[in-house]
Coordinates of C-alpha atoms and ligand atoms in Angstrom, one line a residue:
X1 CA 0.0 0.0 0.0
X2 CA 1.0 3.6 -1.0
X3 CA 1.4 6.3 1.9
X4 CA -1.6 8.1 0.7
X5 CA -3.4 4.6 0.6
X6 CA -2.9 3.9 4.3
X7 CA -4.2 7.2 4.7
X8 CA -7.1 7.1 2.3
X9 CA -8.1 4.2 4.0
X10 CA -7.4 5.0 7.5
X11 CA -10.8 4.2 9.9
X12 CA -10.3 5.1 13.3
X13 CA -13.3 3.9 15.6
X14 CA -14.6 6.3 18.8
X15 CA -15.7 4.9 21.9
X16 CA -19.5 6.0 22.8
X17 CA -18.4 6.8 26.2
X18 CA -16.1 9.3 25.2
X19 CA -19.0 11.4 24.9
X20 CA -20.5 11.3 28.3
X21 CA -19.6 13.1 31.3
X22 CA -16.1 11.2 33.1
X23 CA -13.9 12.2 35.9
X24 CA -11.4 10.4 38.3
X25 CA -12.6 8.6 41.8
X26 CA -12.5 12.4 43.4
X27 CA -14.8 14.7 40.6
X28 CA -16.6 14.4 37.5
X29 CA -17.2 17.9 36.4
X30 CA -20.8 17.8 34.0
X31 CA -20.3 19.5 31.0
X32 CA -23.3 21.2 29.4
X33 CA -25.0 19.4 26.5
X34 CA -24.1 15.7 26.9
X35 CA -25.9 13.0 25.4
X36 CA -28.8 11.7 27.2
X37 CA -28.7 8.4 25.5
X38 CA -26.8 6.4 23.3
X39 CA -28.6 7.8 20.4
X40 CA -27.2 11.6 21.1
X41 CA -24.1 9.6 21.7
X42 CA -23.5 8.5 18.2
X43 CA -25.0 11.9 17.0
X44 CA -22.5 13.7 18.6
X45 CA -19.6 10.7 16.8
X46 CA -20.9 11.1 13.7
X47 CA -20.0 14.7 13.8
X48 CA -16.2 13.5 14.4
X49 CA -16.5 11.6 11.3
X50 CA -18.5 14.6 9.2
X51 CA -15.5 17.2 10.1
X52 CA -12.3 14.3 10.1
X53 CA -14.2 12.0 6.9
X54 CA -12.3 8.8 9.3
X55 CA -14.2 7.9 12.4
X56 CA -16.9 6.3 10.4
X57 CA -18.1 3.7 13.4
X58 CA -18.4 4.1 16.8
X59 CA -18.2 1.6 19.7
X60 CA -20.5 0.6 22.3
X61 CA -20.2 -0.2 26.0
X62 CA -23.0 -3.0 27.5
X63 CA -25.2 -1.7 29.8
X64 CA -24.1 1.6 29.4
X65 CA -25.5 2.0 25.7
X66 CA -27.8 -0.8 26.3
X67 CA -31.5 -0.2 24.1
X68 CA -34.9 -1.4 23.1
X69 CA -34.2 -1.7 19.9
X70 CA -30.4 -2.3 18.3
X71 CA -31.4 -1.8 15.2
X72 CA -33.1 1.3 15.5
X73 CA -29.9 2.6 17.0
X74 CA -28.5 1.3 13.9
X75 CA -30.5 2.9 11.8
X76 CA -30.0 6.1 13.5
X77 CA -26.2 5.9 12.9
X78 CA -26.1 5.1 9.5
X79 CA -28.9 8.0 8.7
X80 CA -25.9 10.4 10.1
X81 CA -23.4 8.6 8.2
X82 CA -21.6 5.6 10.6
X83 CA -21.9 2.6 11.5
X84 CA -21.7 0.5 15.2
X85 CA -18.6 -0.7 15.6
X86 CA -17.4 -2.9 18.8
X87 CA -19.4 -4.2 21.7
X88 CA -17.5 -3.7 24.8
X89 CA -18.8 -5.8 27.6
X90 CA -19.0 -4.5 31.1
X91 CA -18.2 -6.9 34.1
X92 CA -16.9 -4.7 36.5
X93 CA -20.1 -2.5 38.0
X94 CA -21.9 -5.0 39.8
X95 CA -21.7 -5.7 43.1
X96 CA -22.3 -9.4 42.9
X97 CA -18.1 -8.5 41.2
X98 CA -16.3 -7.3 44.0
X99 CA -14.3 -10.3 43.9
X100 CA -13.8 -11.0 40.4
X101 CA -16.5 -11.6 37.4
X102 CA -16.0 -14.7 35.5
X103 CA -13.1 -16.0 37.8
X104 CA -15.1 -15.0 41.2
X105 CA -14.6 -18.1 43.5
X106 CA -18.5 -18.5 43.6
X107 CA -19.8 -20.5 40.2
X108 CA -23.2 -18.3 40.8
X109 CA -21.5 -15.2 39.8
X110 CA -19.8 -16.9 37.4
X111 CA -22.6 -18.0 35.5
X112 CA -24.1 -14.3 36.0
X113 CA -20.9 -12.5 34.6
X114 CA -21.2 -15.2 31.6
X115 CA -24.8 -14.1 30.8
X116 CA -23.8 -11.0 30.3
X117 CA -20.9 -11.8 27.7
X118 CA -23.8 -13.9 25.8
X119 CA -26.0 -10.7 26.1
X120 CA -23.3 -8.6 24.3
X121 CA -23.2 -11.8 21.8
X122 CA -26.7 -11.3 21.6
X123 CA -26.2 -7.6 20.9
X124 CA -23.4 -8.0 18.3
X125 CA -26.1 -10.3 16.6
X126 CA -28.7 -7.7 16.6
X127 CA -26.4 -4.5 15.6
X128 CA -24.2 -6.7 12.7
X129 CA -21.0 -5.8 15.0
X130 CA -17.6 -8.0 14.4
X131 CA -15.6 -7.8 17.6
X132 CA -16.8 -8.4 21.0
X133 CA -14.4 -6.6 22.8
X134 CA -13.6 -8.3 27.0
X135 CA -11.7 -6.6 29.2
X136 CA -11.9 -7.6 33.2
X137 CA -11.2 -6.1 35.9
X138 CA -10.4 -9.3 38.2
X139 CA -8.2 -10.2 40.1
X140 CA -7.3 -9.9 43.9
X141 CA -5.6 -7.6 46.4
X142 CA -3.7 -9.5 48.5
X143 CA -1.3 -12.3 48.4
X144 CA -3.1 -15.7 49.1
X145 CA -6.5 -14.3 48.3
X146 CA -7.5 -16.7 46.3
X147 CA -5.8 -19.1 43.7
X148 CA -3.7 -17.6 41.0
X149 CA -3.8 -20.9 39.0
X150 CA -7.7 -21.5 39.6
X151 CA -8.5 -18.2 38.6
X152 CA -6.7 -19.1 34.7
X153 CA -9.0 -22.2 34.6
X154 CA -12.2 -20.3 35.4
X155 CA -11.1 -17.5 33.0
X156 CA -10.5 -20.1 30.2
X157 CA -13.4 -22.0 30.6
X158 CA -15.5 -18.7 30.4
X159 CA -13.5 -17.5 27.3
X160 CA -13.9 -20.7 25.8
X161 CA -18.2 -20.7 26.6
X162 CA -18.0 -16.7 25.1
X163 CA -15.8 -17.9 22.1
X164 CA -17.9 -21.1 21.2
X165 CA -20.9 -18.8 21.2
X166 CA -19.4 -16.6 18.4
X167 CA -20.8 -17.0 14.6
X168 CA -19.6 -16.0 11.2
X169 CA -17.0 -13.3 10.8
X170 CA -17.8 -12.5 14.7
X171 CA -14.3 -12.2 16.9
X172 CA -13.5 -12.2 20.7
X173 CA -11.0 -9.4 21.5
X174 CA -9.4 -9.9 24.8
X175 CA -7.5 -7.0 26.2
X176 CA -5.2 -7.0 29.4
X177 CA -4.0 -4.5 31.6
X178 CA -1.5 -4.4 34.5
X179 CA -3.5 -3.5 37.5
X180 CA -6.2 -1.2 38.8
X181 CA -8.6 -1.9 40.3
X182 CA -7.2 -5.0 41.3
X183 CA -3.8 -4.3 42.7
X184 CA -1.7 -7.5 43.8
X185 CA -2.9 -10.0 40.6
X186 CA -4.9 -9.3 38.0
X187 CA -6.0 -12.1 35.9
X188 CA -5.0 -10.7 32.6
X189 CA -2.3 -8.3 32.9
X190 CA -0.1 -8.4 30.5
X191 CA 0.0 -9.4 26.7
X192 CA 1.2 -12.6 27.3
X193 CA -1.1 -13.7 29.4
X194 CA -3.9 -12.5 26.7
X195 CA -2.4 -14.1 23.4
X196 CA -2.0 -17.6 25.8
X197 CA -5.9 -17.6 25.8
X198 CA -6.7 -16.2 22.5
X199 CA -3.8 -19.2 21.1
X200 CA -5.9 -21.6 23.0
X201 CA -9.3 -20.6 22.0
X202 CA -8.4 -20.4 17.8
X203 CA -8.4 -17.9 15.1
X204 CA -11.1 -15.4 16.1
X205 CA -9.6 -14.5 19.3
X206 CA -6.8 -11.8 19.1
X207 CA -5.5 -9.4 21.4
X208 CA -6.4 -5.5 22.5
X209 CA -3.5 -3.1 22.9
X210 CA -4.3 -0.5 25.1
X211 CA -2.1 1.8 25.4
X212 CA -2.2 3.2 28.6
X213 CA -2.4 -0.6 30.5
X214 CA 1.2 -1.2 30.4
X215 CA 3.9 -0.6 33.3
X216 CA 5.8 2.7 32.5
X217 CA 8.4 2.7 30.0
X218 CA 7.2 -1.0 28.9
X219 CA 8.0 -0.5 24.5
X220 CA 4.7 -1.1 23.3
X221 CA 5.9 -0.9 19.7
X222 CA 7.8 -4.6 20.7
X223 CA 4.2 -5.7 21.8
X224 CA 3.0 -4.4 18.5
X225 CA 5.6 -6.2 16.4
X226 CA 5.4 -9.7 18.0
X227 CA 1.7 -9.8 18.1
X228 CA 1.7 -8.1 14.1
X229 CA 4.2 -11.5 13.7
X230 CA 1.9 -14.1 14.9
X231 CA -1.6 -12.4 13.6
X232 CA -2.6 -12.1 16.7
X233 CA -3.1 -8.0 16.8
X234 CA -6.9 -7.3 16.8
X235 CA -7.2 -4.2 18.5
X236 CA -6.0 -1.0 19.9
X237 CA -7.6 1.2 22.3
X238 CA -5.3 4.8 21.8
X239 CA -5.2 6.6 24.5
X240 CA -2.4 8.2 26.2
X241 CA -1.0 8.4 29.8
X242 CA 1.9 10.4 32.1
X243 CA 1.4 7.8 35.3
X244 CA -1.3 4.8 34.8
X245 CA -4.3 4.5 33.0
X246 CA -4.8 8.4 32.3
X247 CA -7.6 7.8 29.2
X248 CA -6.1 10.8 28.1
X249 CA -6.2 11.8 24.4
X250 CA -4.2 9.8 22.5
X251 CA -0.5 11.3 20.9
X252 CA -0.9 14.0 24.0
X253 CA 1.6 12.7 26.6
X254 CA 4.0 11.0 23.6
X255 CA 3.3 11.7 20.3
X256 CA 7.0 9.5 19.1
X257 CA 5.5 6.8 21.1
X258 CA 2.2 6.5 19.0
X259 CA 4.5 7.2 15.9
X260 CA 7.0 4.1 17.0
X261 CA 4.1 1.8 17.3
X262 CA 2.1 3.0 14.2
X263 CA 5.9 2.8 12.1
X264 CA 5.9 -1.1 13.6
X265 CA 2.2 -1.8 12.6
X266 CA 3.5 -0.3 8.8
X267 CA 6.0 -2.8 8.9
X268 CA 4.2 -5.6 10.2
X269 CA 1.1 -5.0 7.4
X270 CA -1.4 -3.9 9.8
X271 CA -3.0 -0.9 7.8
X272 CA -4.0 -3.3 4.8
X273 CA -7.5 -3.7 5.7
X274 CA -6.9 -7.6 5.5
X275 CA -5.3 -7.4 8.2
X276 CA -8.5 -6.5 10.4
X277 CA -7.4 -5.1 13.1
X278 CA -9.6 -2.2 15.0
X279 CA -7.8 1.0 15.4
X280 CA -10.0 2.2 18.6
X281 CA -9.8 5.2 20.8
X282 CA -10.5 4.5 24.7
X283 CA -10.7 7.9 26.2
X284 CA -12.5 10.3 28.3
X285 CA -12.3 13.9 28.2
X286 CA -12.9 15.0 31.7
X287 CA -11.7 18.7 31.3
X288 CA -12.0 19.5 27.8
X289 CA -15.0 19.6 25.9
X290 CA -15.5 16.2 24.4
X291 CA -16.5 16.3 20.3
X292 CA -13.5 18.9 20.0
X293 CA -11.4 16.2 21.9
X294 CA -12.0 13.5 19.6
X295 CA -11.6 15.3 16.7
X296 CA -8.5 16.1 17.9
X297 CA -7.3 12.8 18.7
X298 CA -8.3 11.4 15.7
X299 CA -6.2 14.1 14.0
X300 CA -3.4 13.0 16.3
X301 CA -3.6 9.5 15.0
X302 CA -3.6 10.7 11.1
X303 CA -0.7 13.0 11.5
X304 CA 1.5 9.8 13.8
X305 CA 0.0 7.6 10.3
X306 CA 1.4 10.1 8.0
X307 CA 4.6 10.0 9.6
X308 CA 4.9 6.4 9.8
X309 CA 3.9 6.3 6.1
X310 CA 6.4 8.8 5.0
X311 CA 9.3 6.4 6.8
X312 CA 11.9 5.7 3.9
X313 CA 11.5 2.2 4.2
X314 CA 14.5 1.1 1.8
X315 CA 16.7 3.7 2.9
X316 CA 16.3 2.6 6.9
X317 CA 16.5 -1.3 5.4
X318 CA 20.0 -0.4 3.7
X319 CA 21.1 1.2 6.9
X320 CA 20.4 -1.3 9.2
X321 CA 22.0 -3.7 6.8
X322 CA 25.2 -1.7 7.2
X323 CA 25.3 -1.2 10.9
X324 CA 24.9 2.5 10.3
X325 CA 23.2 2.7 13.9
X326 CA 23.0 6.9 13.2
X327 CA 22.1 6.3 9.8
X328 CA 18.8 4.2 10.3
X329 CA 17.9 6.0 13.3
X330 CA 18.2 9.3 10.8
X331 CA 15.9 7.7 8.6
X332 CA 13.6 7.5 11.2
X333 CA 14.0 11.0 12.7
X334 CA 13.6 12.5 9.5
X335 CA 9.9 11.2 8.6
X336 CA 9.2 12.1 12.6
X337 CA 10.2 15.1 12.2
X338 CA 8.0 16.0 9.2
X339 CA 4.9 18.7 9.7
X340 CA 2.6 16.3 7.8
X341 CA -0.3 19.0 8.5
X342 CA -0.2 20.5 5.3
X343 CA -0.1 17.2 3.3
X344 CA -3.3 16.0 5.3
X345 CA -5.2 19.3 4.9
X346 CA -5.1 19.0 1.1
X347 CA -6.0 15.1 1.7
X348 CA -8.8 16.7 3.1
X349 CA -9.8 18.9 0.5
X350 CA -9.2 16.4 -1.9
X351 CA -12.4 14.5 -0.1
X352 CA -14.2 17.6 0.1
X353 CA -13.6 17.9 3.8
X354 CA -12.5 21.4 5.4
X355 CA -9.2 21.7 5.8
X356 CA -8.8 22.0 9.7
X357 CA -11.6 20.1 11.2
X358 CA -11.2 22.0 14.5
X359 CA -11.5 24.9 13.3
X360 CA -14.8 23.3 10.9
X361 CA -16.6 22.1 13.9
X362 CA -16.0 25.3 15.8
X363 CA -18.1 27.6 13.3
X364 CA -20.5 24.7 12.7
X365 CA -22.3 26.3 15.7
X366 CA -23.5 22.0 16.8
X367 CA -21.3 22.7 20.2
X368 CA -24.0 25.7 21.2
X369 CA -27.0 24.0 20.0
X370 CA -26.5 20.9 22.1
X371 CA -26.0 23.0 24.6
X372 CA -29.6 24.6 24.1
X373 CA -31.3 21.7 22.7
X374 CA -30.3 19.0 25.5
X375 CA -32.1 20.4 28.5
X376 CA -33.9 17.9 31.0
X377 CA -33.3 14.3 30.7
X378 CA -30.2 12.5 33.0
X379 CA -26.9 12.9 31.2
X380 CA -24.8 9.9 30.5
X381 CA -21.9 9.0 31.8
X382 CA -20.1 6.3 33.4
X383 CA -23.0 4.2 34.8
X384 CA -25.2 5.5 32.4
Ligands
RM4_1 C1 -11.0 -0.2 31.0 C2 -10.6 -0.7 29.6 C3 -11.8 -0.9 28.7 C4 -12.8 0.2 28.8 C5 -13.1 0.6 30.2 C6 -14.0 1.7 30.3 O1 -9.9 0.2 31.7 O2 -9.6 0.1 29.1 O3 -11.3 -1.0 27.4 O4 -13.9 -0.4 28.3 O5 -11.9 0.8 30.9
MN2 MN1 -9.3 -0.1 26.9

């Protein structure tokens, strides 16, 4: 694929919840004009995708987005131009799950945790997603809390009910991250631990990259290339993070980070849409207004795509085959050091797009009629 293919075909998916009102343990600030629903959810998306022409589906997070009718939410997002994209299960707000979800000690809650992965099955049937998209937050606190190695086993055997319930093109996604809120084990905490289970269960089940659930200064971009190497990469979640799991916007904190991994995921074939994997934001925007933060985060990812693109891949190939250690890493510096900007606004003209989608959205006066329009009613947000 050309440079201006990869970005051509770039699709970059938003999370519904990126929309609703977030905060940390200590605040969440409202912001005036959140969605109500998941249906003013993925009216507010499909204005990321009107202004960037590359966010063209949106994710959804079960029972936060849960509706009547699935296909009437469907229906509303592909009147407004986008599609739904991943299901994203929720096991982790119920307080039957204090001490785990589908490896709780108790085979009750177990069985509970399971009925709702077959729910979000169920929704993926009824919305014509592909990826069902499990992350859990179990695990234990304290050393001798329960069994590491029983905890696996009830993990696999739930994974492999979840897996054998899939149809078609459908896929299980499993993602893993370190700690929180667990804080001595979790049960999946690392990659490895992940691409074990999806190995075990078959070819549908591939692995979620988040970017913000690694220890600090872990190289994701490794991650990226060994999972790229044994097809095995089915997801990211961008965010980006200074100390944990921030869920900050993504290319913020480390904009050379998201261009090291996106260079690897170049090399390793990932932007030919064969390669299906899910280039996904997981963020909230808990101080800045939200639709302007996701535009700019998806702008974030094209310009760290453009870069990775524009790496001379020939010229870095020669150079590593010479040892020239300065040379290759020059290669490198020089693509990352671009201002892709004005190469993406013309892109962007080109597709009869504005130029600077910030700016686009801004004078589109949608911000202030939310604001007016979305009165009454319980805003959404975690929970909600
Ligand atoms: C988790 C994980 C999941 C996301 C939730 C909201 O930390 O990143 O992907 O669904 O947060
Ligand atoms: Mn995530």
């Amino acid at each position: 694929m050309t440079s201006t293919d990869v970005l051509r075909n770039q699709a970059i998916e938003l999370p519904s919840w990126a929309f609703g009102n977030s905060g940390t343990r200590f605040k969440v600030f409202p912001q005036a004009g959140v969605p109500r629903d998941p249906f003013e959810k993925i009216a507010d998306a499909a204005q990321v995708h009107r202004f960037t022409g590359v966010a063209p589906s949106v994710a959804l997070h079960i029972p936060w987005d849960r509706v009547d009718d699935f296909g009437a939410l469907a229906a509303h997002a592909a009147e407004r131009g986008v599609r739904l994209g991943t299901i994203n299960a929720n096991v982790f707000q119920d307080n039957d799950f204090m001490l785990g979800s589908v490896t709780h000690p108790d085979a009750g809650v177990r069985k509970k945790a399971l009925a709702h992965l077959f729910e979000c099955v169920d929704v993926m049937d009824a919305t014509g997603s592909r990826d069902l998209k499990l992350w859990f937050s179990d695990g234990t606190n304290y050393p001798g809390q329960d069994s590491i190695r029983a905890r696996q086993d009830r993990m696999a055997e739930a994974l492999a009910a979840v897996y054998e319930r899939l149809s078609g093109e459908q896929r299980l996604i499993l993602e893993y991250k370190l700690f929180e809120p667990a804080f001595y084990t979790t049960d999946v905490p690392d990659w490895g631990t992940s691409y074990v289970h999806c190995v075990r269960l078959g070819e549908r089940a591939k692995v979620c990259v988040d970017t913000g659930h690694h220890a600090p200064g872990t190289n994701i971009e490794f991650i990226v290339a060994m999972l790229l190497r044994e097809g095995k990469l089915g997801a990211f979640d961008f965010n980006s993070r200074f100390y944990a799991d921030d869920d900050l916007m993504v290319g913020a904190a480390d904009p050379f980070q998201l261009f090291r991994i996106l260079h690897e995921v170049r090399l390793g074939g990932g932007f030919d849409p064969a390669a299906e994997i899910a280039f996904m934001l997981d963020q909230c925007h808990n101080i800045e207004p939200k639709i302007p933060g996701q535009i700019r985060s998806v702008m974030n990812v094209q310009e760290a795509t453009a870069k990775a693109a524009l790496v001379d891949i020939n010229a870095l190939t020669a150079a590593q085959n010479a040892g020239d250690v300065l040379g290759a890493n020059a290669v490198l510096m020089d693509a990352y050091n671009t201002d892709v900007r004005p190469l993406l606004a013309d892109l962007r003209s080109e597709q009869g797009l504005d130029p600077d989608p910030m700016a686009a959205y801004a004078r589109s006066g949608y911000a202030e009629r939310i604001v007016t329009e979305r009165v009454g009613g319980v805003q959404a947000g975690w929970g909600a």
